[in-house]
Every structure is written in C-alpha cells, then in structure tokens.
Amino acid sequence: MKKIGLLGIAYNVPDKVLTNSDLEKMVDTTDEWITKRTGIKRRHIISDPKIATSDVILPAAERAIERSKIDKEDIDAVLIGTVTPDYFFPSTAAMVQKKLGIKQAMIMDFEAACSGFLYGLDIARGLILSGNYKNILVVAADLLTKITNWDDRNTCVLFGDGAGAAVVGKREDAHELIDVLSSGDGKLGDLLILHGGGTVNPMTKEMLDKKLQYLSMDKGAEVFKWAILEMTRISNKILEKNDYTSDDVDWLVPHQANIRIMEGVAKRLNIPIEKVVITIQDFGNTSASSVPIALSKYYEDGKIKEGQLLLLTAFGGGFTWGSALIRW
Ligand SMILES: CC(C)(COP(=O)(O)OP(=O)(O)OC[C@H]1O[C@@H](n2cnc3c(N)ncnc32)[C@H](O)[C@@H]1OP(=O)(O)O)[C@@H](O)C(=O)NCCC(=O)NCCS
C-alpha cells in the first residue's frame, strides 16, 4: 500500500569546525561552562562570508533526491524553512530550484525557526493530500552564524550552520509519516528575535550602529522552560492521538538546542536517554536543520533501523513547536 512519507533524507554542514576552545579566545567563556550548560563541544560554521544558505543546502538536497530514487524532474514543490534566507526575495527555494536544475515547481520559503522541518513536513503532507503534488523537497536550513553577534557570549556559543533535506512522497516503501502536528504562539516572540532589517527597523546606519542586525535572546532560562513544556505537551498529544504510548517509541529525535532541554523532555515523556538521538556535541544548535541533521546522521550511522517508531519534536523562535511520528 502506498504511504505518505519520507523517500530520502540527507544533511550537509560546512567544513570549518569551531571548538569551545576557539570560543574561549573570542569571548569570556570556558569549554567547561559550554559543555556543562549546553552539551555542545564543537559546531560547523561557514568559512567564507560569501557562502549563502542555498550553497549549504545544495549537497543535502542532491543527496536526498538521490537516496529517494526519483528523478529530480519529478519534484513539483520545493519548500524551505529558514530564518536566514539568501535574500528577502526571491526565495531561497527559487535559488535552490535553479541550482538543482529542477523543472518549474512551487517554490516557497517559510519561517518557523527551529521548528522548520516539522512545519515543512506538515505543509508537504497537506499538499500531497490535495492530490496536486507528488514529490516535495522539504528543506530546513540556517546559517545562524551570519546573524550571530560574536561579542555576545550568551548566544554566540550556542549556534552552528547546517542544512537538512528530505523528499516527501507517496510510495509503498516510504518511511511513513504517520502524523505531524504544528503549533505556535507569538506572545513571547520577543524573547528570541532579530530586531533589524525588517519593516519595523529597516536597514539604516543607525540600525547597524545599534547592532540590531544580530539575533538576540532575552531570558535564555525562560526559553529553556517553554521549550521543555511545549515539546513534551505536543509529543504526548501526537502519541495519544495515534494510540501510542512513549513505550512504543524507539527513537526520540528532539531539536538539538541544549542537552539539558532534551533530557528534560525525555524524562517527562518517560523515554530513557539511550533512546534519544543526540548530535548537539558536534553541531551545536543548527536551528531549522537540527532535527533533519540528527535524523539523517543516525540513519547514516545505521542506528535507525527499518520498522522503528520515531518521535520527532522541535521548538523555536516565534515561539513555534511541533511533533511528528514516523515509522521508519
Ligand atoms: C542559554 C542557556 C544555555 C543558558 O544556561 P542557563 O543555565 O539558563 O544560564 P543563565 O542564563 O542562568 O546564566 C548563568 C550565568 O552564566 C553566564 N553566561 C552566559 N553565557 C555564558 C557563557 N557563554 N560562558 C560563561 N558564562 C556564561 C550568565 O551571564 C550568567 O551569569 P550571572 O549568573 O553572573 O548573571 C540556556 O538557558 C538555554 O539553553 N536556553 C535555551 C536557549 C535556546 O534553546 N535557544 C534557542 C531556542 S531554539
């Protein structure tokens, strides 16, 4: 029977590695603090400011298409979740479609910060159910280091760059997307925000002098608390809705923002830490790409096996959050 699901998945990160020791030379921090408070040891970052988000996406997208064993001509939509697009417009999806040489397709960016991959799966599933689309390239990618203030130790130690891509389609051998839920609430959006460059604070010299072009995080501990609460809540909701319990879950694939957030979610869901996909030590928080990077890394390492039940969950700026159940 044909199922809607993932046909292929892949990730890509830039080659340059920035370690905690490197950061010790840049801001007032220590490897010990970063490791203990976040679980991060190193992160991949772009080595050349000319590299754009679409450049990092390209190898991931090509590999995902190859693994899905479809012709790129059969892709009829490219959806990209990113808060660091190549340009305001045209969309990064337009750049990727052009660079991949895909025929005409629906090309669209959307913004859901770290929940980008889950939102993308949700939109893709809806489009396929409409009957008008067959194979959708869902990309979640961010180069947060482009909007990082390297003098701000509260944020610059947290982030890395990366891209994840998956082809969602309807086929007998798809990794079935059993269900996906997306949610959000703008009332605490100010806690994680990039103030400058948009219509509220357009790009002016004054805006740049105030350093508003950089991501800012107010009250990290508050973001931490909400991340645990909402990821737990929406994970329980999707399990219940589909008549599963957390005992049925083989792998929890959470957004990789902080090891302590992941431990908090796993504990509240009653999922042992051995069943949690953890890649934060090597990549940091890669925003939208964090969930697909974690998923495809464990898949490439042979840890995720056919038939296993995966529970994906993410939380990010907006605030946004989501969950998905996949039968691999
Ligand atoms: C940011 C985060 C790691 C901070 O950890 P925390 O345990 O909450 O730490 P606090 O914010 O309470 O700060 C503790 C102290 O460490 C200091 N500190 C912050 N960054 C530091 C760094 N890089 N190195 C050393 N000290 C640091 C703070 O200044 C503070 O010092 P003070 O007590 O003298 O004021 C954590 O709150 C977090 O992960 N939040 C969620 C972030 C997130 O997920 N963001 C993206 C959403 S997708």
Short mmCIF file of C-alpha atoms and ligand atoms in Angstrom, two decimals:
data_model
loop_
_atom_site.label_atom_id
_atom_site.label_comp_id
_atom_site.label_asym_id
_atom_site.label_seq_id
_atom_site.Cartn_x
_atom_site.Cartn_y
_atom_site.Cartn_z
CA MET A 1 0.00 0.00 0.00
CA LYS A 2 1.23 3.48 -0.84
CA LYS A 3 2.02 5.63 2.21
CA ILE A 4 2.85 9.32 2.51
CA GLY A 5 6.31 9.61 3.98
CA LEU A 6 9.99 10.28 3.57
CA LEU A 7 11.56 8.80 0.44
CA GLY A 8 15.07 10.02 1.18
CA ILE A 9 16.85 12.25 3.68
CA ALA A 10 20.32 13.85 3.92
CA TYR A 11 22.21 16.66 5.60
CA ASN A 12 25.15 18.90 4.95
CA VAL A 13 27.29 21.08 7.21
CA PRO A 14 30.15 23.41 6.27
CA ASP A 15 33.69 22.03 6.70
CA LYS A 16 35.04 24.56 9.18
CA VAL A 17 34.85 23.44 12.82
CA LEU A 18 34.75 25.95 15.68
CA THR A 19 35.53 24.34 19.04
CA ASN A 20 34.76 25.57 22.53
CA SER A 21 38.49 26.26 22.96
CA ASP A 22 38.35 28.52 19.90
CA LEU A 23 35.47 30.40 21.53
CA GLU A 24 37.47 30.80 24.75
CA LYS A 25 39.78 33.06 22.71
CA MET A 26 36.88 35.14 21.38
CA VAL A 27 34.62 35.83 24.40
CA ASP A 28 34.67 35.43 28.17
CA THR A 29 33.68 31.77 28.34
CA THR A 30 35.12 28.33 29.02
CA ASP A 31 34.87 24.89 27.46
CA GLU A 32 33.66 23.66 30.84
CA TRP A 33 30.77 26.18 31.01
CA ILE A 34 29.60 25.50 27.46
CA THR A 35 29.83 21.71 27.84
CA LYS A 36 28.09 21.63 31.20
CA ARG A 37 25.34 24.13 30.41
CA THR A 38 24.59 23.10 26.81
CA GLY A 39 26.30 19.80 25.85
CA ILE A 40 27.99 21.48 22.87
CA LYS A 41 31.69 20.72 22.18
CA ARG A 42 32.06 21.99 18.61
CA ARG A 43 29.99 23.32 15.73
CA HIS A 44 30.42 23.64 11.96
CA ILE A 45 30.43 27.14 10.55
CA ILE A 46 30.88 28.68 7.12
CA SER A 47 34.48 29.61 6.36
CA ASP A 48 33.75 32.32 3.82
CA PRO A 49 31.17 35.10 4.19
CA LYS A 50 30.28 34.69 0.51
CA ILE A 51 28.73 31.26 1.21
CA ALA A 52 24.92 31.52 1.14
CA THR A 53 22.26 29.30 2.66
CA SER A 54 21.43 27.81 -0.75
CA ASP A 55 25.11 26.76 -1.17
CA VAL A 56 24.96 24.72 2.04
CA ILE A 57 21.55 23.30 1.08
CA LEU A 58 22.63 22.08 -2.36
CA PRO A 59 24.67 18.95 -1.38
CA ALA A 60 21.99 17.91 1.15
CA ALA A 61 19.22 18.32 -1.42
CA GLU A 62 21.15 16.42 -4.10
CA ARG A 63 21.84 13.52 -1.73
CA ALA A 64 18.23 13.39 -0.50
CA ILE A 65 16.95 13.24 -4.10
CA GLU A 66 19.49 10.52 -4.97
CA ARG A 67 18.51 8.46 -1.92
CA SER A 68 14.83 8.80 -2.73
CA LYS A 69 15.48 7.20 -6.15
CA ILE A 70 13.35 9.70 -8.03
CA ASP A 71 14.22 11.85 -10.97
CA LYS A 72 14.61 15.48 -9.95
CA GLU A 73 12.22 16.28 -12.81
CA ASP A 74 9.50 14.63 -10.73
CA ILE A 75 9.79 17.16 -7.89
CA ASP A 76 6.83 19.50 -8.06
CA ALA A 77 7.41 21.66 -4.97
CA VAL A 78 10.46 22.98 -3.10
CA LEU A 79 9.68 24.22 0.43
CA ILE A 80 12.41 25.78 2.55
CA GLY A 81 12.14 26.56 6.24
CA THR A 82 14.76 29.15 7.09
CA VAL A 83 15.23 32.38 9.04
CA THR A 84 18.47 33.07 7.16
CA PRO A 85 17.41 33.21 3.50
CA ASP A 86 19.79 34.16 0.69
CA TYR A 87 17.70 37.31 0.09
CA PHE A 88 14.38 38.72 1.33
CA PHE A 89 13.24 37.78 -2.19
CA PRO A 90 13.39 35.90 -4.46
CA SER A 91 13.03 32.99 -2.09
CA THR A 92 15.87 30.63 -1.21
CA ALA A 93 13.61 27.93 -2.69
CA ALA A 94 13.92 29.76 -6.02
CA MET A 95 17.74 29.72 -5.68
CA VAL A 96 17.77 26.01 -4.84
CA GLN A 97 15.36 25.07 -7.63
CA LYS A 98 17.55 26.96 -10.12
CA LYS A 99 20.82 25.49 -8.83
CA LEU A 100 19.42 21.95 -8.80
CA GLY A 101 18.04 22.35 -12.32
CA ILE A 102 14.59 21.19 -11.27
CA LYS A 103 11.82 21.96 -13.74
CA GLN A 104 9.16 24.52 -12.84
CA ALA A 105 7.73 23.84 -9.40
CA MET A 106 6.03 25.51 -6.48
CA ILE A 107 8.90 27.35 -4.78
CA MET A 108 8.33 28.78 -1.35
CA ASP A 109 10.21 29.74 1.81
CA PHE A 110 8.53 29.75 5.19
CA GLU A 111 9.71 30.84 8.62
CA ALA A 112 9.27 28.65 11.66
CA ALA A 113 12.78 29.00 13.14
CA CYS A 114 13.92 25.76 14.79
CA SER A 115 10.58 24.04 14.04
CA GLY A 116 11.15 24.47 10.30
CA PHE A 117 11.49 20.78 9.44
CA LEU A 118 8.32 19.76 11.26
CA TYR A 119 6.32 22.63 9.76
CA GLY A 120 7.73 21.62 6.36
CA LEU A 121 6.59 18.01 6.78
CA ASP A 122 3.14 19.24 7.79
CA ILE A 123 2.80 21.51 4.74
CA ALA A 124 4.17 18.82 2.40
CA ARG A 125 1.73 16.22 3.68
CA GLY A 126 -1.16 18.63 3.13
CA LEU A 127 -0.03 19.37 -0.42
CA ILE A 128 0.24 15.69 -1.26
CA LEU A 129 -3.20 15.02 0.25
CA SER A 130 -4.59 17.75 -2.02
CA GLY A 131 -3.79 15.46 -4.94
CA ASN A 132 -2.00 18.23 -6.83
CA TYR A 133 1.60 17.36 -5.81
CA LYS A 134 3.56 14.10 -5.85
CA ASN A 135 7.13 14.64 -4.67
CA ILE A 136 8.09 17.54 -2.44
CA LEU A 137 11.58 18.60 -1.50
CA VAL A 138 11.38 19.76 2.12
CA VAL A 139 14.46 21.65 3.26
CA ALA A 140 15.25 23.09 6.68
CA ALA A 141 18.43 25.15 6.74
CA ASP A 142 20.04 28.02 8.57
CA LEU A 143 23.34 29.84 8.73
CA LEU A 144 22.72 31.38 12.13
CA THR A 145 26.39 32.35 12.42
CA LYS A 146 25.63 35.03 9.80
CA ILE A 147 23.28 36.75 12.26
CA THR A 148 25.27 35.99 15.41
CA ASN A 149 26.86 38.75 17.47
CA TRP A 150 30.31 37.29 18.13
CA ASP A 151 30.74 39.62 21.12
CA ASP A 152 27.67 38.22 22.89
CA ARG A 153 28.65 35.19 24.95
CA ASN A 154 25.00 34.50 25.78
CA THR A 155 24.30 33.47 22.19
CA CYS A 156 27.50 33.00 20.17
CA VAL A 157 28.43 29.75 21.93
CA LEU A 158 25.11 28.11 21.05
CA PHE A 159 24.82 28.07 17.27
CA GLY A 160 26.17 26.28 14.22
CA ASP A 161 25.35 26.21 10.50
CA GLY A 162 23.72 23.39 8.52
CA ALA A 163 21.06 22.08 6.19
CA GLY A 164 18.77 19.06 6.13
CA ALA A 165 16.66 17.92 3.19
CA ALA A 166 14.06 15.24 2.63
CA VAL A 167 11.87 14.20 -0.28
CA VAL A 168 8.29 13.60 0.85
CA GLY A 169 6.15 11.50 -1.46
CA LYS A 170 3.61 8.68 -1.61
CA ARG A 171 5.08 5.23 -2.22
CA GLU A 172 4.96 1.67 -0.86
CA ASP A 173 8.50 1.93 0.53
CA ALA A 174 8.18 5.42 2.09
CA HIS A 175 9.21 5.88 5.73
CA GLU A 176 5.62 6.52 6.74
CA LEU A 177 4.75 9.90 8.15
CA ILE A 178 2.06 8.61 10.49
CA ASP A 179 1.13 12.07 11.71
CA VAL A 180 2.55 15.55 12.16
CA LEU A 181 1.38 18.45 14.34
CA SER A 182 2.50 22.08 14.22
CA SER A 183 1.73 24.84 16.66
CA GLY A 184 2.92 28.21 17.89
CA ASP A 185 2.21 31.28 19.97
CA GLY A 186 3.54 34.75 19.25
CA LYS A 187 3.04 36.20 22.71
CA LEU A 188 6.61 35.50 23.85
CA GLY A 189 8.18 36.09 20.43
CA ASP A 190 10.29 38.99 21.73
CA LEU A 191 12.47 36.62 23.75
CA LEU A 192 14.16 35.30 20.61
CA ILE A 193 14.22 37.90 17.88
CA LEU A 194 16.21 39.61 15.16
CA HIS A 195 15.11 43.24 15.52
CA GLY A 196 16.76 44.77 12.48
CA GLY A 197 16.40 44.62 8.72
CA GLY A 198 12.62 44.16 8.53
CA THR A 199 9.90 46.78 8.14
CA VAL A 200 9.98 47.79 11.82
CA ASN A 201 13.69 48.64 11.80
CA PRO A 202 14.78 48.85 8.17
CA MET A 203 18.45 48.60 7.23
CA THR A 204 19.91 52.01 8.15
CA LYS A 205 23.24 53.12 9.56
CA GLU A 206 21.52 53.81 12.89
CA MET A 207 20.13 50.28 12.94
CA LEU A 208 23.59 48.86 12.29
CA ASP A 209 25.16 51.11 14.96
CA LYS A 210 22.70 49.62 17.46
CA LYS A 211 23.72 46.11 16.29
CA LEU A 212 20.10 45.21 15.57
CA GLN A 213 21.16 43.03 12.63
CA TYR A 214 22.05 40.28 15.11
CA LEU A 215 19.85 37.66 16.73
CA SER A 216 19.09 38.47 20.34
CA MET A 217 17.93 36.17 23.10
CA ASP A 218 16.41 37.61 26.23
CA LYS A 219 15.97 35.33 29.24
CA GLY A 220 17.58 32.09 28.00
CA ALA A 221 16.20 30.31 31.05
CA GLU A 222 12.64 31.30 30.07
CA VAL A 223 13.14 29.95 26.52
CA PHE A 224 14.55 26.79 28.13
CA LYS A 225 11.43 26.30 30.27
CA TRP A 226 8.95 26.82 27.42
CA ALA A 227 10.95 24.53 25.12
CA ILE A 228 10.63 21.62 27.58
CA LEU A 229 6.97 22.34 28.31
CA GLU A 230 5.70 22.62 24.73
CA MET A 231 7.82 19.81 23.22
CA THR A 232 6.57 17.48 25.95
CA ARG A 233 2.96 18.60 25.52
CA ILE A 234 2.85 18.21 21.73
CA SER A 235 4.72 14.88 21.89
CA ASN A 236 2.15 13.50 24.32
CA LYS A 237 -0.63 14.85 22.11
CA ILE A 238 0.60 13.11 18.95
CA LEU A 239 1.21 9.83 20.79
CA GLU A 240 -2.26 9.84 22.31
CA LYS A 241 -3.95 10.86 19.07
CA ASN A 242 -2.39 7.88 17.28
CA ASP A 243 -2.93 5.36 20.10
CA TYR A 244 0.72 5.00 21.02
CA THR A 245 2.49 5.41 24.34
CA SER A 246 6.05 6.52 24.89
CA ASP A 247 6.96 2.84 25.44
CA ASP A 248 6.33 2.30 21.72
CA VAL A 249 8.93 4.91 20.72
CA ASP A 250 12.27 3.53 19.52
CA TRP A 251 13.91 6.92 18.98
CA LEU A 252 13.07 10.39 20.24
CA VAL A 253 14.53 12.91 17.77
CA PRO A 254 14.36 16.29 19.54
CA HIS A 255 15.54 19.72 18.44
CA GLN A 256 19.19 20.00 19.45
CA ALA A 257 19.24 23.27 21.41
CA ASN A 258 20.59 22.15 24.76
CA ILE A 259 21.31 18.68 26.14
CA ARG A 260 19.51 19.64 29.35
CA ILE A 261 16.35 20.53 27.39
CA MET A 262 16.50 17.15 25.63
CA GLU A 263 16.99 15.35 28.96
CA GLY A 264 14.04 17.30 30.40
CA VAL A 265 11.72 16.33 27.54
CA ALA A 266 12.83 12.66 27.60
CA LYS A 267 12.33 12.47 31.37
CA ARG A 268 8.83 13.97 31.22
CA LEU A 269 7.89 11.61 28.36
CA ASN A 270 9.34 8.65 30.25
CA ILE A 271 11.74 7.84 27.42
CA PRO A 272 15.18 6.57 28.51
CA ILE A 273 18.11 8.74 27.41
CA GLU A 274 19.56 5.79 25.40
CA LYS A 275 16.61 6.23 23.04
CA VAL A 276 17.29 9.93 22.43
CA VAL A 277 19.10 10.98 19.26
CA ILE A 278 21.87 13.35 20.40
CA THR A 279 24.15 15.16 17.96
CA ILE A 280 24.42 18.53 19.69
CA GLN A 281 28.01 17.88 20.83
CA ASP A 282 29.21 18.00 17.21
CA PHE A 283 26.89 20.55 15.59
CA GLY A 284 25.51 22.91 18.27
CA ASN A 285 22.08 24.36 17.68
CA THR A 286 21.67 24.49 13.91
CA SER A 287 18.16 25.97 14.08
CA ALA A 288 15.76 24.60 11.42
CA SER A 289 18.26 21.98 10.28
CA SER A 290 18.83 20.48 13.72
CA VAL A 291 16.11 17.78 13.56
CA PRO A 292 16.87 16.56 9.99
CA ILE A 293 20.62 16.61 10.72
CA ALA A 294 20.09 14.50 13.85
CA LEU A 295 17.76 12.13 11.99
CA SER A 296 19.92 11.62 8.92
CA LYS A 297 23.15 11.34 10.95
CA TYR A 298 21.70 8.45 13.00
CA TYR A 299 20.28 6.93 9.82
CA GLU A 300 23.67 7.16 8.05
CA ASP A 301 25.35 5.64 11.11
CA GLY A 302 22.99 2.66 10.86
CA LYS A 303 21.43 3.32 14.27
CA ILE A 304 17.90 3.84 12.97
CA LYS A 305 16.52 0.56 11.70
CA GLU A 306 13.61 -0.37 9.46
CA GLY A 307 10.29 -0.69 11.29
CA GLN A 308 11.31 1.52 14.21
CA LEU A 309 8.96 4.20 15.51
CA LEU A 310 10.43 7.71 15.62
CA LEU A 311 9.03 10.64 17.56
CA LEU A 312 10.33 13.97 16.27
CA THR A 313 9.83 17.20 18.18
CA ALA A 314 11.10 20.77 17.93
CA PHE A 315 10.73 24.20 19.48
CA GLY A 316 11.93 27.54 18.23
CA GLY A 317 11.56 31.29 17.84
CA GLY A 318 8.07 32.62 17.39
CA PHE A 319 7.51 30.61 19.56
CA THR A 320 6.85 27.64 17.28
CA TRP A 321 6.79 23.95 18.04
CA GLY A 322 5.76 20.65 16.53
CA SER A 323 5.92 16.87 16.59
CA ALA A 324 5.83 14.04 14.09
CA LEU A 325 5.57 10.26 14.19
CA ILE A 326 7.46 8.31 11.55
CA ARG A 327 7.53 4.55 11.01
CA TRP A 328 10.99 4.00 9.52
C1 LIG B 1 21.33 29.88 27.14
C2 LIG B 1 21.46 28.80 28.20
C3 LIG B 1 22.48 27.77 27.76
C4 LIG B 1 21.96 29.44 29.49
O1 LIG B 1 22.01 28.46 30.51
P1 LIG B 1 21.37 28.82 31.94
O2 LIG B 1 21.64 27.67 32.80
O3 LIG B 1 19.94 29.20 31.71
O4 LIG B 1 22.25 30.03 32.38
P2 LIG B 1 21.78 31.51 32.78
O5 LIG B 1 21.16 32.20 31.62
O6 LIG B 1 21.00 31.37 34.03
O7 LIG B 1 23.17 32.18 33.06
C5 LIG B 1 24.01 31.74 34.09
C6 LIG B 1 25.24 32.59 34.13
O8 LIG B 1 26.11 32.20 33.06
C7 LIG B 1 26.57 33.35 32.37
N1 LIG B 1 26.84 33.01 30.99
C8 LIG B 1 26.02 33.11 29.91
N2 LIG B 1 26.67 32.69 28.82
C9 LIG B 1 27.90 32.30 29.20
C10 LIG B 1 29.00 31.77 28.52
N3 LIG B 1 28.97 31.55 27.20
N4 LIG B 1 30.10 31.47 29.23
C11 LIG B 1 30.16 31.68 30.55
N5 LIG B 1 29.14 32.20 31.26
C12 LIG B 1 28.02 32.49 30.59
C13 LIG B 1 25.43 34.34 32.52
O9 LIG B 1 25.94 35.65 32.33
C14 LIG B 1 25.00 34.09 33.94
O10 LIG B 1 25.87 34.75 34.80
P3 LIG B 1 25.33 35.52 36.13
O11 LIG B 1 24.68 34.42 36.94
O12 LIG B 1 26.57 36.07 36.72
O13 LIG B 1 24.37 36.52 35.62
C15 LIG B 1 20.09 28.12 28.46
O14 LIG B 1 19.25 29.00 29.14
C16 LIG B 1 19.42 27.68 27.22
O15 LIG B 1 19.86 26.76 26.55
N6 LIG B 1 18.28 28.29 26.88
C17 LIG B 1 17.55 27.94 25.69
C18 LIG B 1 18.27 28.51 24.53
C19 LIG B 1 17.64 28.09 23.27
O16 LIG B 1 17.24 27.00 23.13
N7 LIG B 1 17.60 29.00 22.34
C20 LIG B 1 17.14 28.71 21.05
C21 LIG B 1 15.73 28.25 21.06
S1 LIG B 1 15.54 27.13 19.82
#
